[in-house]
Amino acid sequence: MSRIARLAFLVAAYTTSAAGADHWVRIVSGPFEVLTPAGERAARQQMMQAEEFRHVVGELFGAKDINTVWPLRIVVLKNAKSDLPGSIAMGRDAWMSVAAAGDPSAPEWRNACARILIGDNTGRLPPGIEDGVVALVSTLEVNGPKLTLGTPPPAAGRTRDWARMHLFATQPEYAGRLRILLSNLAHGGEYDAACRNAFEKPAAEMEKRVDAYFAAGKFEAVPFSGRALSEKDFVVRDVETYDGRIAFADLLLADPAKSAAAQSAYRALTGTEALEGTAMLAAARHDPAAAKAFEGATKAGSKNPRAWLGTGSKEGAIKAIELNPKWAEPHVRLAELATAPNVKAAELGKAAALATRDVGLWKRAALAYAAANQFPEAAKAWAGAERAATTDAEREQLRQARMDNERQRAEFDAAERKRIADDEARDLERIRQQSMAEVKAAETKANQQMAAGGAVPSKPQAWWVDPAGPAQTVEGTLVRVDCLSGGRSRWTLQTSASKTPLILLVRDPGKIALRGENQKSMGCGVQRPAHTVTVEFAPGRDPKLGTTGEIQTVEFR
C-alpha cells in the first residue's frame, strides 16, 4: 500500500463513528498546533520537534520567535508506521500535516515547514541560498534540547547549494556570521554586498571556497544550541472527539484528490467547521452556490477568515482582516471592490506589504498607484517588485518600469505646476475683473448721485484745499539750514534744474514729515556732508524771510 493510500485509509478509519471512543488532546505553541488521540507524551514529543525546528530556522536568520500567516496543525496518529507522507498542505483554516506517534518529524515535513517559515518571515532570497538553507535544516536532529545540524542528506540531496550553507553553518570561522549574510539577503541586499558585510570577503572569493569545500566532500554535523525548553513546558488540553474528526476531514480537504471523501466526512458532522469545509469544497469546484454556503457558515458564528472572505462581500473582507491581519488576500478583494483609484491603490499596497514575495501583487500595486497619480508610492512598489524578483532578467525589467515611473512622475509634476500656475493666474484675473466691476459700479453710483444735483462734468477737474495751490516736489542737495526764532528754520537746496538755490521755510517742525536715516546728522548751518533730499512744499513767497515755499515733507536719501 502506498504512503498516500495508507494515509487515506487511516483518515477514513478515524472519521467513522468508531473513533468516538478516542481521547483527544491538543497542544498549541507559537504557530504550531498538535492534535492527537495518541496521548500526552506523543503530543509533547511532536511539539518539541516542531518548536526546536522553528528555533533553528529563526536563529539562522537572526530572528526570534518567528511566526506564520496561518497555523501549522499536526495530526499525530497512534499505531501508525512512519511511512506516512510528510507533506504540508493548506486545509480549512490551517496548514495540515500528519505524523506517526513517537517518530521524529520527517525530512519532507521539515522541508515544507522551512519553506513556510522562511516565506512568511523574510523577503525573497536568491533561489540557491533558500534551497540551501531548506536542505540544511531538513536533516536537523532533535534529541530533547540537544540539536545536531548538518547531518548530510542522501547523496542526491548533497547539492552545491546545500554544501554552501553547510560550510557557512558548520565551520567556526563562518557560523557566527551566517545570520548577517541571510539577514542582508532577506532585506533585499545583493549577494556580493551581503558576503562583504558578513565575511569581509567578496562573493567571488566565498564561492571559490564553496567549490573547494564541495569538492573535498567531508561534511560533518555539529551541535547546535537549542531552545531552553522541555516537553513538560507544554500545556496539554483535552478536546472533544469532534475536533479530531474535523481535523481528519481537513486532512482530506487538503488533498484535492480526496474531495469526495472530504465531502462525506464533513457531511457526517455538524457544526460551523463542517459548514466551512463544505463551502470550501464548493468553491474548489467553482459551484455558484459557494458564496451562499460561506454566508451560512458566517451566520453560524464562523471565526475562519477564509470563510468570511468566501462570502465575496466587502463586509466579509473587512471581517477577514480583523480575524487574520497578516493575510494579504482580503486587501486584494477590497481593491477589486473599490471604485476610487486611490482606495484601490492603497489596498493593493497593503496586500503587497504583507505578501512581500509576490512580484505580481507588487506590480499591480505599482500600476494602481500610478493610475492614481501617486508616483512616490508607485516607485516604492516597483522597488518591492524588484526585491521579490527571482531572476536577473525579471529584475532588470522591473527596474526599467521603475525608471519609466520616474519619467511619468516628472511629467506629472511639470503638468501639475503648470495647472497650479494657470489656476492662480485665472484667480488673479477673476479678482481683477471683480475689482474693476466694483469700481465701475461705485463710479456709476457716484455719478447718479451727482446727477441729482446738476450736470456731471465730462472730465475730472483739478482741485485743492490750500489757497497757495497744489504741492510741488523737488529733488536736490540740502546745503544749509538757518535756524530761526520760534523753532522755525530756513533750508537752502541746490537743484539741478536751476543754478539759483531754492530757499524754503519750515514754519513748525512738528507738522512736517521726515523720512530717512540721514536726518539724524542734520544740524544748523552749513551741512557737512550735504544731504540729498526729496522735498514736497507748498508754493508761497515770504519776502521778509526770502523763502519761496513752505516745506510739508522731507525724504532723506
XYZ file of C-alpha atoms in Angstrom:
557
model
C 0.000 0.000 0.000
C 1.425 3.411 -0.989
C 2.027 6.115 1.592
C -0.816 8.271 0.232
C -3.210 5.309 0.106
C -2.211 4.358 3.652
C -2.979 7.854 4.876
C -6.346 7.839 3.114
C -7.183 4.502 4.750
C -6.218 5.750 8.227
C -8.109 9.006 7.832
C -11.188 7.183 6.627
C -10.992 4.922 9.665
C -10.725 7.849 12.071
C -13.658 9.686 10.517
C -16.056 6.842 11.232
C -18.168 6.702 14.346
C -15.800 4.132 15.813
C -13.397 6.968 16.562
C -15.765 8.279 19.216
C -14.015 6.259 21.897
C -10.683 8.042 21.354
C -9.409 10.541 23.896
C -8.060 13.585 22.034
C -5.579 16.167 23.344
C -4.202 19.389 21.916
C -1.039 21.460 22.432
C -0.676 24.953 20.967
C 2.713 26.705 20.899
C 3.704 29.519 18.586
C 2.294 28.790 15.119
C 2.049 25.052 15.821
C -0.940 23.005 16.931
C -0.557 19.311 17.713
C -3.780 17.339 17.806
C -3.753 13.632 18.625
C -5.599 10.654 20.114
C -2.201 9.057 20.847
C -1.806 10.557 24.325
C 0.059 13.386 26.033
C 3.547 12.002 25.512
C 3.115 11.722 21.753
C 1.774 15.283 21.662
C 4.668 16.657 23.730
C 7.304 14.865 21.672
C 5.874 16.148 18.400
C 5.619 19.710 19.674
C 9.200 19.566 20.949
C 10.349 18.565 17.473
C 8.379 21.396 15.852
C 9.421 24.148 18.275
C 13.116 23.279 18.166
C 12.938 23.260 14.382
C 11.330 26.715 14.387
C 14.048 27.902 16.781
C 16.835 26.766 14.428
C 15.318 28.463 11.384
C 14.908 31.694 13.336
C 18.471 31.550 14.674
C 19.924 31.116 11.185
C 18.246 34.363 10.127
C 18.932 36.194 13.379
C 15.215 36.396 14.201
C 13.491 35.426 17.438
C 10.109 33.721 17.734
C 9.255 33.730 14.027
C 5.610 33.108 13.206
C 3.416 32.252 10.232
C 0.381 33.707 8.490
C -1.584 30.504 9.095
C -1.261 27.942 11.916
C 0.563 24.669 11.244
C -1.603 21.821 12.514
C -0.008 18.394 13.004
C -2.316 15.421 13.448
C -0.403 12.651 15.225
C -1.764 9.164 14.603
C -1.410 6.303 17.054
C -0.485 2.794 15.931
C 0.775 4.211 12.619
C 4.016 3.412 10.847
C 6.496 6.112 9.864
C 5.838 5.749 6.131
C 3.123 8.434 6.281
C 3.524 11.325 3.819
C 5.280 14.235 5.467
C 3.989 16.949 3.165
C 2.140 20.049 4.354
C -0.925 21.399 2.532
C -3.484 24.110 3.204
C -6.680 22.842 4.790
C -9.770 24.624 6.027
C -8.141 27.123 8.374
C -4.539 25.920 8.808
C -1.629 24.148 7.175
C -2.311 20.431 7.633
C 0.156 17.562 8.098
C 0.171 14.133 9.667
C 2.768 12.256 11.710
C 3.163 8.925 13.477
C 3.305 8.855 17.273
C 6.846 8.570 18.610
C 8.565 9.193 15.272
C 10.747 12.224 14.566
C 9.442 14.722 12.062
C 10.177 13.581 8.527
C 12.687 15.420 6.278
C 9.824 16.082 3.868
C 7.867 17.798 6.656
C 10.899 19.865 7.712
C 11.479 20.863 4.101
C 7.894 22.081 3.667
C 7.801 23.711 7.104
C 11.057 25.563 6.433
C 9.604 26.960 3.181
C 6.592 28.301 5.075
C 8.618 29.768 7.951
C 11.114 31.432 5.624
C 8.462 32.608 3.180
C 6.300 34.201 5.883
C 9.187 35.954 7.634
C 11.695 37.099 5.009
C 11.862 38.856 1.708
C 12.769 36.998 -1.433
C 16.116 35.190 -1.185
C 18.303 34.112 -4.117
C 16.920 30.663 -5.078
C 20.221 28.865 -4.444
C 20.525 30.383 -0.980
C 16.979 29.486 0.065
C 17.252 25.981 -1.365
C 20.497 25.506 0.532
C 19.006 26.620 3.855
C 15.972 24.354 3.411
C 18.166 21.382 2.541
C 20.422 22.094 5.525
C 17.635 22.158 8.138
C 15.742 19.224 6.597
C 18.157 16.808 8.323
C 18.096 18.527 11.719
C 18.251 16.009 14.554
C 16.347 16.816 17.745
C 17.015 14.846 20.923
C 15.216 16.846 23.563
C 17.041 20.183 23.879
C 20.130 18.720 22.160
C 20.254 19.524 18.463
C 22.551 18.371 15.672
C 22.814 20.442 12.496
C 24.425 19.458 9.233
C 23.837 15.709 9.023
C 24.408 15.016 5.307
C 21.286 14.053 3.353
C 21.310 11.165 0.878
C 23.793 11.620 -1.954
C 21.174 13.039 -4.322
C 20.483 15.842 -1.840
C 24.126 16.899 -1.444
C 23.964 19.704 -3.919
C 26.341 22.632 -4.196
C 23.653 24.915 -2.713
C 23.398 22.578 0.282
C 27.221 22.473 0.585
C 27.390 26.294 0.622
C 25.040 26.501 3.593
C 26.741 23.537 5.280
C 30.081 25.349 5.021
C 28.674 28.622 6.367
C 26.676 26.987 9.182
C 29.135 24.374 10.487
C 32.591 25.904 10.115
C 33.548 28.080 13.127
C 35.025 30.896 11.038
C 31.679 31.456 9.290
C 28.944 30.048 11.557
C 28.703 33.106 13.792
C 28.310 35.386 10.771
C 25.817 33.385 8.711
C 22.879 35.261 10.207
C 24.372 38.533 8.897
C 24.520 37.108 5.377
C 20.962 35.780 5.478
C 19.540 38.888 7.131
C 21.142 41.110 4.476
C 19.731 38.953 1.686
C 16.301 38.748 3.331
C 16.117 42.555 3.293
C 16.893 42.794 -0.421
C 20.677 43.115 -0.316
C 22.892 41.946 -3.174
C 24.822 38.726 -2.601
C 28.247 40.350 -3.026
C 27.451 43.123 -0.529
C 25.987 40.567 1.904
C 29.203 38.479 1.698
C 31.339 41.523 2.370
C 29.186 42.522 5.344
C 29.131 39.010 6.796
C 32.566 37.590 5.954
C 34.539 40.684 4.872
C 35.230 38.979 1.549
C 33.641 39.395 -1.896
C 31.191 36.837 -3.186
C 33.683 35.572 -5.794
C 36.167 34.615 -3.084
C 33.496 32.918 -0.953
C 32.228 30.946 -3.936
C 35.763 29.632 -4.578
C 35.818 28.366 -1.004
C 32.422 26.748 -1.535
C 33.778 24.969 -4.633
C 36.746 23.630 -2.673
C 34.560 22.538 0.230
C 32.085 20.808 -2.070
C 34.865 19.027 -3.953
C 36.502 17.783 -0.732
C 33.248 16.070 0.272
C 33.981 15.981 4.006
C 30.745 17.045 5.649
C 30.422 16.692 9.412
C 27.442 17.575 11.588
C 27.861 19.899 14.555
C 25.940 20.529 17.786
C 23.544 23.456 17.625
C 22.361 25.385 20.647
C 18.688 24.561 21.163
C 15.915 26.496 22.811
C 15.759 26.283 26.602
C 12.691 24.089 26.512
C 11.471 20.728 27.800
C 8.485 18.619 26.892
C 6.931 19.382 30.295
C 6.732 23.074 29.397
C 3.830 22.487 27.023
C 0.264 22.780 28.256
C -1.837 19.798 27.190
C -5.595 20.256 26.933
C -8.356 17.730 26.396
C -10.564 18.305 23.367
C -13.756 16.816 22.015
C -13.681 13.922 19.596
C -15.454 16.294 17.188
C -12.209 18.322 16.916
C -10.326 15.192 15.911
C -12.895 14.198 13.302
C -12.856 17.735 11.849
C -9.040 17.566 11.714
C -9.193 14.345 9.705
C -11.778 15.870 7.364
C -9.430 18.852 6.954
C -6.609 16.456 6.003
C -8.830 15.103 3.233
C -9.725 18.656 2.157
C -6.016 19.488 1.844
C -5.663 16.810 -0.852
C -7.683 17.746 -3.984
C -7.748 14.077 -4.978
C -9.732 13.279 -1.808
C -12.504 15.847 -2.252
C -15.252 13.219 -2.389
C -14.048 11.650 0.855
C -13.765 15.112 2.417
C -17.348 15.872 1.383
C -18.580 12.709 3.082
C -16.528 13.442 6.209
C -17.924 16.976 6.573
C -21.497 15.879 5.906
C -21.187 13.292 8.655
C -20.527 16.131 11.102
C -22.477 19.109 12.363
C -21.119 22.467 13.407
C -19.650 25.621 11.931
C -16.379 23.958 10.905
C -18.242 21.343 8.871
C -20.177 24.122 7.092
C -16.889 25.886 6.315
C -15.377 22.717 4.850
C -18.419 22.017 2.674
C -18.346 25.618 1.397
C -14.646 25.354 0.525
C -15.249 22.167 -1.441
C -18.000 24.007 -3.352
C -15.640 26.893 -4.074
C -12.941 24.475 -5.280
C -15.301 23.059 -7.908
C -16.477 26.610 -8.831
C -20.007 25.991 -7.623
C -22.065 29.242 -7.883
C -23.679 28.324 -4.561
C -20.329 28.549 -2.716
C -20.858 32.161 -1.621
C -24.218 31.253 -0.070
C -22.582 28.310 1.693
C -19.944 30.623 3.152
C -22.679 33.026 4.260
C -24.327 30.143 6.079
C -21.066 29.379 7.900
C -20.566 33.014 8.937
C -24.139 33.298 10.182
C -23.493 30.176 12.252
C -20.650 32.015 14.039
C -17.572 31.184 11.947
C -14.270 32.657 13.104
C -12.443 31.460 9.999
C -11.182 34.394 7.869
C -11.249 32.208 4.759
C -14.963 31.619 5.250
C -15.677 35.322 5.685
C -13.690 36.203 2.574
C -15.568 33.495 0.685
C -18.814 35.454 1.021
C -17.448 37.869 -1.589
C -18.737 40.926 0.248
C -16.896 43.997 1.436
C -18.032 43.306 4.995
C -16.663 39.769 4.706
C -13.256 41.036 3.583
C -13.133 43.535 6.461
C -14.021 40.801 8.955
C -11.340 38.531 7.443
C -8.728 41.238 8.029
C -9.895 41.561 11.616
C -9.549 37.796 12.139
C -6.159 37.486 10.391
C -4.352 40.825 9.915
C -1.347 39.069 8.343
C -3.299 37.713 5.369
C -2.964 39.699 2.127
C -5.922 38.307 0.190
C -8.711 40.332 1.909
C -6.962 43.557 0.891
C -6.868 42.311 -2.706
C -10.613 41.715 -2.520
C -11.227 45.218 -1.153
C -9.160 46.608 -4.026
C -11.314 44.701 -6.507
C -14.466 46.110 -4.925
C -13.155 49.693 -4.722
C -14.208 52.319 -7.266
C -11.932 55.189 -6.193
C -8.419 54.837 -7.722
C -6.663 55.946 -4.530
C -8.573 53.401 -2.403
C -7.800 50.593 -4.875
C -4.105 51.527 -4.828
C -3.970 51.744 -1.032
C -5.491 48.271 -0.581
C -3.151 46.687 -3.131
C -0.223 48.399 -1.413
C -1.268 46.899 1.936
C -1.601 43.461 0.334
C 1.857 43.642 -1.254
C 3.407 44.769 2.032
C 2.010 41.598 3.643
C 2.921 39.252 0.768
C 6.385 40.694 0.139
C 7.439 37.823 -2.136
C 4.550 38.226 -4.563
C 6.002 40.008 -7.614
C 2.643 40.153 -9.373
C 0.998 41.824 -6.389
C 3.745 44.449 -6.178
C 3.290 45.196 -9.898
C -0.479 45.547 -9.500
C 0.073 47.944 -6.601
C 2.613 49.988 -8.588
C 0.302 50.335 -11.587
C -2.639 51.256 -9.337
C -0.599 53.941 -7.572
C 0.494 55.368 -10.939
C -3.123 55.389 -12.167
C -3.997 57.414 -9.051
C -1.073 59.808 -9.767
C 0.644 58.679 -6.552
C 4.077 58.298 -8.124
C 6.237 58.203 -4.946
C 4.177 55.244 -3.707
C 4.392 53.658 -7.158
C 8.192 53.926 -7.032
C 8.245 52.099 -3.688
C 6.009 49.372 -5.102
C 8.270 48.910 -8.144
C 11.231 48.642 -5.774
C 9.329 45.989 -3.809
C 8.728 44.080 -7.030
C 12.452 44.227 -7.818
C 13.288 42.741 -4.420
C 10.768 39.960 -4.986
C 12.053 39.091 -8.476
C 13.592 35.644 -8.907
C 15.786 36.246 -11.977
C 18.148 38.969 -13.143
C 16.136 39.404 -16.350
C 12.921 39.971 -14.418
C 14.698 42.314 -12.033
C 16.047 44.388 -14.938
C 12.582 44.590 -16.490
C 11.148 45.855 -13.210
C 13.989 48.342 -12.812
C 13.092 49.749 -16.236
C 9.470 50.007 -15.158
C 10.591 51.957 -12.101
C 12.568 54.335 -14.329
C 9.514 54.808 -16.561
C 7.549 55.637 -13.434
C 10.077 58.355 -12.566
C 9.656 59.829 -16.058
C 5.874 59.810 -15.660
C 6.283 61.378 -12.245
C 8.403 64.221 -13.685
C 5.867 64.823 -16.457
C 3.012 64.812 -13.983
C 4.817 67.208 -11.620
C 5.502 69.614 -14.510
C 1.886 69.445 -15.653
C 0.715 69.923 -12.077
C 2.915 73.003 -11.606
C 1.517 74.468 -14.835
C -2.030 73.687 -13.745
C -1.490 75.392 -10.402
C 0.094 78.427 -12.087
C -2.800 78.636 -14.573
C -5.318 78.354 -11.734
C -3.573 81.127 -9.813
C -3.489 83.340 -12.928
C -7.199 82.736 -13.503
C -7.926 83.569 -9.874
C -5.941 86.806 -10.112
C -7.707 87.784 -13.321
C -11.067 86.979 -11.741
C -10.216 89.152 -8.726
C -9.019 91.965 -11.015
C -12.161 91.832 -13.087
C -14.292 91.709 -9.935
C -12.444 94.733 -8.508
C -12.832 96.671 -11.748
C -16.522 95.841 -11.776
C -16.850 97.064 -8.194
C -15.010 100.302 -9.044
C -17.185 100.788 -12.125
C -20.305 100.187 -10.074
C -19.175 102.667 -7.425
C -18.367 105.244 -10.121
C -21.760 104.748 -11.725
C -23.490 105.109 -8.370
C -21.491 108.289 -7.582
C -22.349 109.798 -10.978
C -26.011 109.038 -10.454
C -25.912 110.731 -7.067
C -24.069 113.737 -8.518
C -26.524 113.974 -11.411
C -29.308 114.565 -8.954
C -27.757 117.978 -8.144
C -26.881 119.064 -11.680
C -24.890 118.080 -14.762
C -21.988 115.732 -14.239
C -18.593 117.139 -15.508
C -17.417 115.379 -18.665
C -13.780 115.269 -17.414
C -12.211 115.454 -13.940
C -11.292 118.953 -12.712
C -8.147 119.605 -10.658
C -8.857 120.961 -7.193
C -7.121 121.547 -3.877
C -7.864 122.992 -0.468
C -4.651 125.001 0.051
C -5.116 128.532 -1.351
C -1.451 128.568 -2.361
C -2.115 125.875 -4.949
C -1.134 122.226 -5.220
C 2.044 120.979 -3.527
C 5.217 120.645 -5.577
C 8.054 118.150 -5.291
C 11.726 118.823 -5.874
C 14.904 116.781 -5.550
C 18.191 118.416 -4.590
C 21.011 118.790 -2.127
C 20.414 120.381 1.273
C 23.481 122.566 1.692
C 22.455 124.874 4.586
C 19.940 125.140 7.412
C 19.407 128.511 9.106
C 17.790 128.130 12.495
C 15.305 130.989 13.213
C 13.319 132.049 16.257
C 10.244 130.156 17.381
C 11.611 126.813 16.166
C 11.459 127.894 12.570
C 14.216 127.178 10.081
C 15.166 128.122 6.562
C 16.521 125.452 4.234
C 18.716 126.124 1.234
C 18.609 123.480 -1.532
C 20.698 123.287 -4.641
C 18.794 121.666 -7.512
C 19.858 120.548 -10.958
C 17.011 122.495 -12.559
C 18.411 125.898 -11.597
C 21.684 127.481 -10.638
C 19.781 129.664 -8.165
C 19.315 127.939 -4.803
C 15.798 127.141 -3.672
C 15.074 128.555 -0.201
C 12.189 127.019 1.716
C 10.665 127.643 5.165
C 9.956 125.167 7.938
C 7.334 127.024 9.968
C 6.574 124.304 12.503
C 8.969 121.286 12.653
C 6.260 119.206 14.362
C 3.987 119.450 11.352
C 6.317 118.190 8.635
C 7.008 114.538 7.849
C 10.659 113.473 7.875
C 11.715 110.103 6.373
C 15.139 108.511 6.097
C 18.069 107.904 8.419
C 20.316 110.865 7.474
C 18.061 113.333 9.271
C 19.808 112.308 12.482
C 23.047 114.005 11.380
C 21.377 117.283 10.342
C 22.164 120.466 12.327
C 22.122 124.249 11.948
C 24.473 125.928 9.479
C 26.323 124.511 6.500
C 25.600 120.792 6.143
C 28.683 118.616 6.165
C 28.176 116.428 4.421
C 25.403 117.797 2.295
C 22.204 115.732 2.260
C 20.408 114.518 -0.837
C 16.704 115.059 -0.230
C 13.309 114.970 -1.893
C 11.114 117.801 -0.606
C 7.404 118.366 -1.031
C 6.419 122.010 -0.422
C 3.506 124.362 -0.820
C 4.478 127.370 -3.028
C 4.220 130.772 -1.416
C 6.708 133.620 -1.190
C 7.691 135.280 2.075
C 9.625 138.444 1.093
C 10.645 139.084 4.669
C 12.351 135.693 5.098
C 13.297 135.343 1.421
C 11.602 131.924 1.046
C 9.578 130.675 -1.945
C 7.518 127.979 -0.233
C 6.728 126.079 2.942
C 8.054 122.533 3.448
C 5.498 119.750 4.104
C 7.549 116.512 3.803
C 11.235 115.684 3.511
C 12.740 112.328 2.486
C 16.467 111.929 3.097
C 18.209 109.736 0.506
